[in-house]
Short mmCIF file of C-alpha atoms and ligand atoms in Angstrom, two decimals:
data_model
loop_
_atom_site.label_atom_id
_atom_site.label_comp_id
_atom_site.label_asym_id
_atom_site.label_seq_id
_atom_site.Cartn_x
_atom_site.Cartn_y
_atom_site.Cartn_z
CA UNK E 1 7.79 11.03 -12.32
CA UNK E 2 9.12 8.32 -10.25
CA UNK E 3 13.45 7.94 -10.65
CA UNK E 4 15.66 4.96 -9.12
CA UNK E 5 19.13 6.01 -8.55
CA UNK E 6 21.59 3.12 -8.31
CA UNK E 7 24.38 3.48 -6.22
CA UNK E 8 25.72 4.88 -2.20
CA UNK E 9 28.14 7.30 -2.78
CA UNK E 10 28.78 11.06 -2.31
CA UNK E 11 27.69 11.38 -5.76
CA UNK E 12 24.72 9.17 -5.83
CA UNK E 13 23.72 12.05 -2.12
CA UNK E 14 24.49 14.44 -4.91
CA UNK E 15 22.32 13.07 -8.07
CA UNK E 16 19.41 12.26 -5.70
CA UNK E 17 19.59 15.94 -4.46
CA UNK E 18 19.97 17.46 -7.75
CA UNK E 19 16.95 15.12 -9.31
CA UNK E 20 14.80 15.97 -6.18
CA UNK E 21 14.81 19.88 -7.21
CA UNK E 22 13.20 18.90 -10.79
CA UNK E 23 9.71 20.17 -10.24
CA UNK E 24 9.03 16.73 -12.38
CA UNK E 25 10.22 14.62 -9.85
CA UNK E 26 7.60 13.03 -7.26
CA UNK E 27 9.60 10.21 -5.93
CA UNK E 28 13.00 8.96 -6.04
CA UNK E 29 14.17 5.77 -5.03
CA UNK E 30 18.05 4.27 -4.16
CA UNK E 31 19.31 1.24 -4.11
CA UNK E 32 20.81 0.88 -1.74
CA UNK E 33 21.77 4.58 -0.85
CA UNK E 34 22.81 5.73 2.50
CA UNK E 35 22.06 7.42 5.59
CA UNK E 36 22.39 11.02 4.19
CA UNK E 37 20.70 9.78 0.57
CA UNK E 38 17.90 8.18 2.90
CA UNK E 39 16.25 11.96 4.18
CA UNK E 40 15.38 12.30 0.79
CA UNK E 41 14.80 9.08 -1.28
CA UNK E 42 13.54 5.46 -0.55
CA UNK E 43 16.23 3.26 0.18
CA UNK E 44 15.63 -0.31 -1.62
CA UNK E 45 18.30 -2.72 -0.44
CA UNK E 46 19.47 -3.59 -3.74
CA UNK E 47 23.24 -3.61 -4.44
CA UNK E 48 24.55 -2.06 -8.25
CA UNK E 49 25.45 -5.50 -9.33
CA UNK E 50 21.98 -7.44 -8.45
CA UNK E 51 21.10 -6.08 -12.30
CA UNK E 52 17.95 -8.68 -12.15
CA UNK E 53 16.30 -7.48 -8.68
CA UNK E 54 17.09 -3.85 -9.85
CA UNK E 55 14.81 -4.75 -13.23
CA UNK E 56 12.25 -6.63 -11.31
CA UNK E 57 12.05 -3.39 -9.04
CA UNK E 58 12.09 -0.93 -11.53
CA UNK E 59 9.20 -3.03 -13.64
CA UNK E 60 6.95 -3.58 -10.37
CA UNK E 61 7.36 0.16 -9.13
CA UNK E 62 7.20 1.36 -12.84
CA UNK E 63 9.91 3.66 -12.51
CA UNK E 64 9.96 6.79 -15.03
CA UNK E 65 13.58 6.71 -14.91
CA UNK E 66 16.78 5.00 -13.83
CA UNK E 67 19.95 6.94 -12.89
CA UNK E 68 23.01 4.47 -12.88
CA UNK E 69 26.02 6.02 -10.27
CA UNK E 70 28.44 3.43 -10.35
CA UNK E 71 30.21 1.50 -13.34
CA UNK E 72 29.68 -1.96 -12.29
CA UNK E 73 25.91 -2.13 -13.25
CA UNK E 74 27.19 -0.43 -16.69
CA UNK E 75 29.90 -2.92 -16.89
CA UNK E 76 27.39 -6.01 -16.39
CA UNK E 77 25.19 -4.47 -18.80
CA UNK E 78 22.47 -2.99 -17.05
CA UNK E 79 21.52 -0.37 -19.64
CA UNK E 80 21.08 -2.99 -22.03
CA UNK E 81 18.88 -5.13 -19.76
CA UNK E 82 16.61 -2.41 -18.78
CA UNK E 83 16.06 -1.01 -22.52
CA UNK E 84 15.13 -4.39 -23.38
CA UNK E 85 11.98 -3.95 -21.14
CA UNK E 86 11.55 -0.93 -22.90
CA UNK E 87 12.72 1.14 -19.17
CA UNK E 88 14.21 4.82 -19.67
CA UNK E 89 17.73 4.68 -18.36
CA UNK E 90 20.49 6.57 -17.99
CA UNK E 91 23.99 5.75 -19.07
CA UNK E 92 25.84 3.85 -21.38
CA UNK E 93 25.13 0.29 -22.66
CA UNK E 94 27.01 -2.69 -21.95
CA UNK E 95 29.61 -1.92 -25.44
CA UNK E 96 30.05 1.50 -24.87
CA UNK E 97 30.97 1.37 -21.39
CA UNK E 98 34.35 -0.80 -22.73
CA UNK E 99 35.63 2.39 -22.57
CA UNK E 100 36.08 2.42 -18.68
CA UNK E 101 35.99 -1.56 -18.35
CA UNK E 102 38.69 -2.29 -20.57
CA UNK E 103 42.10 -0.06 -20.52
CA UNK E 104 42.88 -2.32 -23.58
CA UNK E 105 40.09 -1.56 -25.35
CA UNK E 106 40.02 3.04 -24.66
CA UNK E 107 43.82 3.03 -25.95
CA UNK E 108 43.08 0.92 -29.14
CA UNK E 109 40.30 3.18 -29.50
CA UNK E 110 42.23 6.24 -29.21
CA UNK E 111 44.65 4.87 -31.40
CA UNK E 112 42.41 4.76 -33.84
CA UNK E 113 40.86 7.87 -33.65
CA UNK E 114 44.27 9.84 -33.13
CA UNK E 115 43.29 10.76 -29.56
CA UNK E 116 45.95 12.11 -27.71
CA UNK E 117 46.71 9.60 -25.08
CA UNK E 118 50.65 7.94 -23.26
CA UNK E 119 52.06 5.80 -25.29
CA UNK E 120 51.16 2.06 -24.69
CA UNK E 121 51.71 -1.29 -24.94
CA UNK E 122 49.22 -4.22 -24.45
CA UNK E 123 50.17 -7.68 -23.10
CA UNK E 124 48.69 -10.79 -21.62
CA UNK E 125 52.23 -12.62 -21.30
CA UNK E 126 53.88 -11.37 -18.52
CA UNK E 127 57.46 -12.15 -19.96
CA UNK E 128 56.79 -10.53 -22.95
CA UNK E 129 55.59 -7.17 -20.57
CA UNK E 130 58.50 -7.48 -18.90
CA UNK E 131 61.42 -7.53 -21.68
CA UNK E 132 59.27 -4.27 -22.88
CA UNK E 133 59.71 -2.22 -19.72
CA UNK E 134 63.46 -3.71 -20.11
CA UNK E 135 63.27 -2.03 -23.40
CA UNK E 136 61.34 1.08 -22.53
CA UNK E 137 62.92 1.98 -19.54
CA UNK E 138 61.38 3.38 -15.73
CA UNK E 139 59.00 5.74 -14.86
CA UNK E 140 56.43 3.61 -16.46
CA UNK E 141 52.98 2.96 -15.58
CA UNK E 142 51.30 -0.80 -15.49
CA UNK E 143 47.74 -1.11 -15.63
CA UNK E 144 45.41 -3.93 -14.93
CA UNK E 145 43.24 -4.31 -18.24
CA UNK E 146 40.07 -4.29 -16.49
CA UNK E 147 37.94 -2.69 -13.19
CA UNK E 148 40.00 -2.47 -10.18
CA UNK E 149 38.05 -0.73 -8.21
CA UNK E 150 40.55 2.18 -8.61
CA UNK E 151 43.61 0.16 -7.56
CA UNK E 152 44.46 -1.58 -10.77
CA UNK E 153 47.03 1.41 -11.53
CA UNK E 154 50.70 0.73 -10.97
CA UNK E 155 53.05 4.14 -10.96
CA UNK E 156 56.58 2.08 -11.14
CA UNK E 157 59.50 4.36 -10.23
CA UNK E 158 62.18 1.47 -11.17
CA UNK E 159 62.33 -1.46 -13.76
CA UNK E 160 62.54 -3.55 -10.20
CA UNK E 161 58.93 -1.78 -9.36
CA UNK E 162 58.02 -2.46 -12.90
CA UNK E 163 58.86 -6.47 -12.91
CA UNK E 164 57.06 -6.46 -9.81
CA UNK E 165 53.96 -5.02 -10.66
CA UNK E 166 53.95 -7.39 -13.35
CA UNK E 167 54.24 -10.49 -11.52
CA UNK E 168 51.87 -9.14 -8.96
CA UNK E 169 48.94 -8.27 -11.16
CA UNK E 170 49.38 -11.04 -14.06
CA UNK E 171 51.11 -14.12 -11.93
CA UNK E 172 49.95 -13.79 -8.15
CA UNK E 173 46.08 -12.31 -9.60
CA UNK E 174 45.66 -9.37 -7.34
CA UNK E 175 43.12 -7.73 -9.57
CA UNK E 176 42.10 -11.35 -10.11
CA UNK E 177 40.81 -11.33 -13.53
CA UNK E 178 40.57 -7.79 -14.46
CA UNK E 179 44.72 -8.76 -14.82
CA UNK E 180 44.87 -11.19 -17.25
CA UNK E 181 46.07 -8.63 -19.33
CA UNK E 182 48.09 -5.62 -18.04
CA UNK E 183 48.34 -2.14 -20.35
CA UNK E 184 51.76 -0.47 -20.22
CA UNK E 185 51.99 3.36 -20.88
CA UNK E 186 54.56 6.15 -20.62
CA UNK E 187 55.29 8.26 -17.55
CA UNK E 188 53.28 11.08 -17.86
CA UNK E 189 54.02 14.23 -16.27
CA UNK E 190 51.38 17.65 -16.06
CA UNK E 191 48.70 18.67 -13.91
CA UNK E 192 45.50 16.25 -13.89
CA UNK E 193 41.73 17.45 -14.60
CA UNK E 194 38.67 15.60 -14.84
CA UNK E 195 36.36 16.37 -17.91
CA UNK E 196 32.55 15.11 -17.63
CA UNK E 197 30.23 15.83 -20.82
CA UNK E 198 26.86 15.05 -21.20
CA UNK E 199 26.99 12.92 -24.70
CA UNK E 200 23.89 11.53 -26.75
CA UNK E 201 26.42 9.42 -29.11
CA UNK E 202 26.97 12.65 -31.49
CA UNK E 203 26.89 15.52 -30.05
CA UNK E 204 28.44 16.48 -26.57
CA UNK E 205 28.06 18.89 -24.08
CA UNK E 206 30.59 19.57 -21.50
CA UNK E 207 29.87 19.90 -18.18
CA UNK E 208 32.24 22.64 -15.97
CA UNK E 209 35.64 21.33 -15.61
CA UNK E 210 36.48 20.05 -12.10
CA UNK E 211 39.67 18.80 -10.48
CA UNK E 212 40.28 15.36 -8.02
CA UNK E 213 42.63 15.06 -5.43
CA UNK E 214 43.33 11.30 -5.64
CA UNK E 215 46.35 10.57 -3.09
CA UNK E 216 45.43 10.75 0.75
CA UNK E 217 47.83 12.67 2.59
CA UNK E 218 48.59 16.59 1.42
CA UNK E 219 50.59 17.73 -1.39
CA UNK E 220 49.30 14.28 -3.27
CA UNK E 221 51.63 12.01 -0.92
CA UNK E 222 50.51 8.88 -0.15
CA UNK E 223 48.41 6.29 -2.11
CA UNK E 224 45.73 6.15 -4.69
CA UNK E 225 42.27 6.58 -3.56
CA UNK E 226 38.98 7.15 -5.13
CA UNK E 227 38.98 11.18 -4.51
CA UNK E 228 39.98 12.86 -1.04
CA UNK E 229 37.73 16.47 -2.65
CA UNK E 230 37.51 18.30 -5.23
CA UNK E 231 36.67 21.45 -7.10
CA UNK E 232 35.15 23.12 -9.97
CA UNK E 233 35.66 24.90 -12.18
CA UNK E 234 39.66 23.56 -12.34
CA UNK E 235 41.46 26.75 -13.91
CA UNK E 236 44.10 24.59 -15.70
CA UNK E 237 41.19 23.97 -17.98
CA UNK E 238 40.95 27.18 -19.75
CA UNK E 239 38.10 27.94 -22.42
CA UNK E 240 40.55 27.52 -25.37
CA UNK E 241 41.41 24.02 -23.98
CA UNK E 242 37.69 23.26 -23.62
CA UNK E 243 37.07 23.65 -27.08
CA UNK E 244 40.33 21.70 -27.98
CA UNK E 245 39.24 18.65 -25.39
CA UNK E 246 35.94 18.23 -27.26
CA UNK E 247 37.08 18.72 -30.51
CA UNK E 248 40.07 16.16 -30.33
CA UNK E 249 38.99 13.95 -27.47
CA UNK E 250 35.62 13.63 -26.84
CA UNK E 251 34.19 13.81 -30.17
CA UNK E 252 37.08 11.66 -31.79
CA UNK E 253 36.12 8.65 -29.15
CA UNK E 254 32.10 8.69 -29.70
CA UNK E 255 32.68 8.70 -33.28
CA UNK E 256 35.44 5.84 -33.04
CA UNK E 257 32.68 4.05 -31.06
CA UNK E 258 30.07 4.98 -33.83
CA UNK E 259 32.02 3.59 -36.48
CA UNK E 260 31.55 -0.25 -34.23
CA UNK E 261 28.00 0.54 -34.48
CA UNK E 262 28.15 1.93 -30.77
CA UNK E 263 26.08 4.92 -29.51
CA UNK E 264 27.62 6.05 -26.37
CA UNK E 265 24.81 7.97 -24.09
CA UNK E 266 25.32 8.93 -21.01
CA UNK E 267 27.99 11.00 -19.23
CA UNK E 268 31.39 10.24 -20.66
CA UNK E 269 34.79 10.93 -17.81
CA UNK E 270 37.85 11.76 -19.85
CA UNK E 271 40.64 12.06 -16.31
CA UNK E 272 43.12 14.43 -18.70
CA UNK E 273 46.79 15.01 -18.51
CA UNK E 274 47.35 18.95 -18.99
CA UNK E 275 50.70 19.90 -20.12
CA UNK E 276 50.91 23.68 -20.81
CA UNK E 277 49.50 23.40 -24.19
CA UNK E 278 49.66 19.37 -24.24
CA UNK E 279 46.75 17.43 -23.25
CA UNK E 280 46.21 13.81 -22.92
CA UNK E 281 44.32 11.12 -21.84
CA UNK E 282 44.79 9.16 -19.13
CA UNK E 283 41.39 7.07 -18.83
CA UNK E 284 37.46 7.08 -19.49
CA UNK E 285 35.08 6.15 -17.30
CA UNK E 286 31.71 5.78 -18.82
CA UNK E 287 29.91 7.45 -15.61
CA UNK E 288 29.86 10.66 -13.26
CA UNK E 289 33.13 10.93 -11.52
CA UNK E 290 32.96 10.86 -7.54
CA UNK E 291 33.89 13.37 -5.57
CA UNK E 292 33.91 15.35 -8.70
CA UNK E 293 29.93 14.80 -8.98
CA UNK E 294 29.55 17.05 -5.45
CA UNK E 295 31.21 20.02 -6.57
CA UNK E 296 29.70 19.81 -10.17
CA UNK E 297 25.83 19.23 -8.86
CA UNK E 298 25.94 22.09 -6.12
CA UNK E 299 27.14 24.55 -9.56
CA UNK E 300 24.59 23.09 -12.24
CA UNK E 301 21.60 25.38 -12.53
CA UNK E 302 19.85 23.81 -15.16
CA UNK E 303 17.41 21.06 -14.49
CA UNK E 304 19.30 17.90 -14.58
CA UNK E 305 15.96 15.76 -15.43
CA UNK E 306 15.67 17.66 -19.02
CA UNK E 307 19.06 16.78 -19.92
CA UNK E 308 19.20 13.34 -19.12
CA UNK E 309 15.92 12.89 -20.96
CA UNK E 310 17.53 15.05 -24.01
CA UNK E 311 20.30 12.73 -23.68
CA UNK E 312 18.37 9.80 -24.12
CA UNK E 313 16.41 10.88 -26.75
CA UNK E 314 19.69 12.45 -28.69
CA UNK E 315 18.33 15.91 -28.31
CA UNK E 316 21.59 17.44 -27.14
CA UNK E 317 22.38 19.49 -29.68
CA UNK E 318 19.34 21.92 -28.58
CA UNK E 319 20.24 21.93 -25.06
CA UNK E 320 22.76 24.05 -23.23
CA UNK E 321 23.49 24.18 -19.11
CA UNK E 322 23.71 26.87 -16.94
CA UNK E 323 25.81 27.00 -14.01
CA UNK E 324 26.49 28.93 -10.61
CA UNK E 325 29.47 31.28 -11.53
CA UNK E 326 30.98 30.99 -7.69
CA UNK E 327 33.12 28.13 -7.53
CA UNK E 328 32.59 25.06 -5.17
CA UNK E 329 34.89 22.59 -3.36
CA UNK E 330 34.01 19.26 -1.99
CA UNK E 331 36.34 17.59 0.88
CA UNK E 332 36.17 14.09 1.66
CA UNK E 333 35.89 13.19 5.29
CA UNK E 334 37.44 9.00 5.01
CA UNK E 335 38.03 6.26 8.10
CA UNK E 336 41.11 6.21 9.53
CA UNK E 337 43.41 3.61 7.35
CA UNK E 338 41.56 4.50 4.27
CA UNK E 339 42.32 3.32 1.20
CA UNK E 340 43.50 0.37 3.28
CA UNK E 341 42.19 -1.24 6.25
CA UNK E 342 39.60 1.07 8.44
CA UNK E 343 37.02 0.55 11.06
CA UNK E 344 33.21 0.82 10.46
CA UNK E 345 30.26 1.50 12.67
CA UNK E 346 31.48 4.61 14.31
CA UNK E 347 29.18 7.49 15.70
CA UNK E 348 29.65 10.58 13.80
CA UNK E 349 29.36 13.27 15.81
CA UNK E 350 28.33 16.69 14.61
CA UNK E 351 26.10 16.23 11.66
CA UNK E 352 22.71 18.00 13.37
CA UNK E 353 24.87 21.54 13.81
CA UNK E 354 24.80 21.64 9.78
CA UNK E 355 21.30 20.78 9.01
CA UNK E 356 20.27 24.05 8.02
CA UNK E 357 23.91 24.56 6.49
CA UNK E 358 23.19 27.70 3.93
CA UNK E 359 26.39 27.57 1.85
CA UNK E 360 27.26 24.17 1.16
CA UNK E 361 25.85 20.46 1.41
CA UNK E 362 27.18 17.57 3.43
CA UNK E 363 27.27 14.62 1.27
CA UNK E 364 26.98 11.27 2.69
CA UNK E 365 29.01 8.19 1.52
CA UNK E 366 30.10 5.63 3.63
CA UNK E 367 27.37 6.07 6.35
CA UNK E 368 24.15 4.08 7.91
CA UNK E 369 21.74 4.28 10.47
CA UNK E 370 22.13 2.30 13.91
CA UNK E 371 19.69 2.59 16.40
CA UNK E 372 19.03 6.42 15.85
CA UNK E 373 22.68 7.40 15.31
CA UNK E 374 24.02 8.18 11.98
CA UNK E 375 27.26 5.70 12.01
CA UNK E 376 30.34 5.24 9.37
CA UNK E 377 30.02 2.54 7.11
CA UNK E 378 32.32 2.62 4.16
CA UNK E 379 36.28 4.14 3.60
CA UNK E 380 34.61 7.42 2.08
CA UNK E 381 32.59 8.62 4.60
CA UNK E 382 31.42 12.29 4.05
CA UNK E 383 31.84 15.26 1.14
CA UNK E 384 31.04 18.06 2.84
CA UNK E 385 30.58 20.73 -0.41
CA UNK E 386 30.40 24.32 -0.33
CA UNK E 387 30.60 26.97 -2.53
CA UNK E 388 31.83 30.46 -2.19
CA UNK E 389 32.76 33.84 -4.46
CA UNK E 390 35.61 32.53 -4.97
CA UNK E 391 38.04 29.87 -4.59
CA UNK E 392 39.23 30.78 -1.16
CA UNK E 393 35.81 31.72 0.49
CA UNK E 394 34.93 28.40 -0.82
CA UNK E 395 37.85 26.85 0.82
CA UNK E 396 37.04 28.28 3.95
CA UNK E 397 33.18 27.58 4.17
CA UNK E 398 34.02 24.16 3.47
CA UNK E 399 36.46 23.85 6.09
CA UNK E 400 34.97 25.52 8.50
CA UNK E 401 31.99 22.97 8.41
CA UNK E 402 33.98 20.18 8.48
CA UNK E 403 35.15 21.32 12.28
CA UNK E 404 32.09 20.73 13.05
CA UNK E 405 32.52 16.65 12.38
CA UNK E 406 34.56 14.53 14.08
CA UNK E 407 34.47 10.49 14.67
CA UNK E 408 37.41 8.86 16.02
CA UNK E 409 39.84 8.06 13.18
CA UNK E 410 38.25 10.95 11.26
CA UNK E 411 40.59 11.68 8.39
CA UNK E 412 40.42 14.17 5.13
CA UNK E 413 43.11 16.00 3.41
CA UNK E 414 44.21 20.32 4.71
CA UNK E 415 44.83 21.33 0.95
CA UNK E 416 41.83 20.78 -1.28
CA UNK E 417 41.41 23.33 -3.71
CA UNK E 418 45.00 25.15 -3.10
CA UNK E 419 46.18 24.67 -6.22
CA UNK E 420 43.15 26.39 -8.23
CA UNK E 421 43.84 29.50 -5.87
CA UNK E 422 47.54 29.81 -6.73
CA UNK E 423 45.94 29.20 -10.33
CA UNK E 424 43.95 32.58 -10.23
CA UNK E 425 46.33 34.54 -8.66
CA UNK E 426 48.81 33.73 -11.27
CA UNK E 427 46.37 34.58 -14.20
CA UNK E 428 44.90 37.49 -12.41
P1 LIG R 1 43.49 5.70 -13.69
O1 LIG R 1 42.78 4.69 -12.81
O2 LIG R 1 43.87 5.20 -15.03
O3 LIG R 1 42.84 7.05 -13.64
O4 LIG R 1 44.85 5.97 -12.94
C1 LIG R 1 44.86 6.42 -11.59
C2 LIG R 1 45.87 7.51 -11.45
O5 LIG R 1 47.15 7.04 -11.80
C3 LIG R 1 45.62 8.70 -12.35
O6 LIG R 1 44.69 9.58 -11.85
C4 LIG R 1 47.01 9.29 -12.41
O7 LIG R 1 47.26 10.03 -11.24
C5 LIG R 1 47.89 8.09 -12.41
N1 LIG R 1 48.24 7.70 -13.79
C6 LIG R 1 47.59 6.82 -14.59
N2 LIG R 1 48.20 6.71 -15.78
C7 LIG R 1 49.26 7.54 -15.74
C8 LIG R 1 50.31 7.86 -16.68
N3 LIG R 1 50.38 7.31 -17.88
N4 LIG R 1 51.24 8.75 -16.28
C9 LIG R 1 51.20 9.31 -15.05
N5 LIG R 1 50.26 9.03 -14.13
C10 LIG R 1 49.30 8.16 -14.47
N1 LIG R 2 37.19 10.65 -8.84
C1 LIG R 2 37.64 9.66 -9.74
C2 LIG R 2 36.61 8.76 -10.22
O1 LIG R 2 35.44 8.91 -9.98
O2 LIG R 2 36.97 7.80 -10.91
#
């Protein structure tokens, strides 16, 4: 069969690996894909919001299968558009993926369905939002309503943080639209953990839990990015919990969406709050989570090809997945002044040492070819993934290969994956 997988990222590198081991697979396609993604699919230079030249292409190269990476295609409706041509795709349609576009829209729906999630209030005046963190009080969190490209997420310390983060999202526009109207939501405190499920609208299967490390400097100082590495399985996500997550989260929100007359297929993101036995939600997001995607394709043994097409034809409930019982971390490799201003078009130096790499994968991002010479090309550069027999060979594979890579500016964070050793040792 012939797939198209839309997006550039680590995890797009990571779905076009994984799809490329299906012995169904013949040819896979990306738009627009990278330097690393580029050794082993067709790059079409297509970006995931040109949703009519990505139909076109699919129609004229009568693609088998379409693999969406990134939410803006879902969020302009892509799934929709290519199911009207009667084109297998995978993810969630334009409705369903509300979940992740609107904040507004996941906590009414939670609401709802009783889903454990912070406290919240929604506004689109921004006096109004700001006599309520009067009344509520700091911490508190403000939230642009819609995509943000990650950013849209205000932690506000003081009520003077608070008012500001107000003014700036719903007076000066710095979301532009996606701030017209801003969520507000209790402090949460806990450890964080990212659960992924495969879902066909009723039934859902989990993938293995995983674990983002979203600030940029060590000990999660610094700003938000989109993921500095990761690592699955998370520990903090015991089997007990898993069980608990689907049963009160994840099933709760498809049916919620059911009852609107939505079926939600595709992968469904629940970023969770763990609190010893408390768990809540903090957001959705209707696609595979990136850098989580690395760690999570390098484990999964079963054939990813059957259960997308199981997903799409709601045959979940007779599939299960297998996975790699050694765990695997993923550190990101970004430009210097990432997640703000960085250079591009820098040689990276290194790569052809881990070509035949036998314990891990390096993951391309940010990256193109210039004349010969693989060059940087985005914030995200690199995920260089390994696994190991445990957490700490793991760690040290990883690390050890990313010695090997150096630009100038070259940046990633020293700790990924310390917190799931202290993890084991403390349950061992
Ligand atoms: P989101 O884009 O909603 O995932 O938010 C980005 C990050 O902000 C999350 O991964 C958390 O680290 C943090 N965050 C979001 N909401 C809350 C909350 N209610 N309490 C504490 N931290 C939060
Ligand atoms: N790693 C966080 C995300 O993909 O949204």
């Amino acid at each position: 069969m012939k797939i198209l997988v839309i997006g550039s990222g680590g995890r797009e590198h990571a779905l076009v690996w994984k799809l490329r081991q299906s012995p169904r697979v013949r040819k896979i396609y990306c738009a627009p894909g990278n330097a690393g993604i580029g050794e082993l699919a067709e790059l079409v230079p297509l970006v995931p919001d040109a949703i009519e030249g990505l139909l076109r292409f699919a129609i004229t190269k009568k693609i088998d299968l379409t693999v969406v990476g990134p939410e803006v295609s879902l969020s302009l409706g892509i799934v929709d558009q290519f199911n009207a041509h009667g084109l297998r795709i995978f993810g969630p349609v334009q409705q369903a993926a509300q979940l992740e576009v609107s904040k507004a829209f996941a906590k009414q729906l939670m609401q709802e369905q009783g889903v454990p999630t912070a406290a919240f209030a929604t506004f689109t005046d921004p006096t109004a939002a700001r006599n309520y963190v009067d009344q509520i009080g700091a911490p508190i969190v403000v939230k642009a309503d819609g995509l943000a490209a990650g950013k849209g997420v205000l932690i506000c310390h003081t009520l003077q943080e608070a008012h500001q983060a107000i003014d700036d999202i719903m007076r000066a526009h710095a979301f532009g639209t996606a701030g017209d109207r801003v969520v507000i939501e209790e402090f949460l405190e806990g450890e964080e953990a990212s659960f992924l499920a495969f879902t066909d609208g009723t039934t859902v299967l989990p993938l293995a839990s995983a674990q983002d490390h979203k600030r940029i400097f060590d000990n999660d100082q610094g700003p938000n990015t989109g993921g500095m590495g990761a690592y699955s399985p998370a520990p903090v996500v015991t089997l007990a919990l898993v069980d608990r997550i689907v049963n009160e989260i994840m099933l709760p929100t498809i049916q919620g969406l059911k009852r609107r007359g939505i079926t939600y297929k595709g992968i469904l993101y629940a970023g969770l709050m763990i609190r010893d036995a408390s768990v809540k939600v903090i957001e959705f997001n209707a696609r595979f989570g990136d850098p989580e995607c690395q760690p999570l394709m390098v484990r999964l043994q079963s054939d990813l090809v059957e259960v997308i097409d199981a997903t799409i034809d709601e045959r979940l409930a007779g599939v299960s997945l297998t996975w790699n019982p050694d765990p695997a971390i993923c550190v990101v490799l970004t430009a210097g002044g990432y997640p703000g201003h960085y250079e591009t078009g820098q040689p990276i130096a290194g790569l052809d040492t881990l070509r035949q790499w036998q314990s891990g994968m390096v993951f391309h991002a940010g990256t193109a070819k210039s004349d010969g010479q693989i060059v940087t090309k985005g914030g995200r550069v690199l995920g260089v993934t390994a696994t190991g027999k445990d957490v700490s060979a793991a760690i040290a594979t990883a690390y050890h290969a990313v010695a090997k890579i150096s630009w100038p500016g070259m940046h990633y964070r020293r700790d990924i994956g310390q917190r799931a050793i202290g993890r084991s040792d403390t349950s061992e």
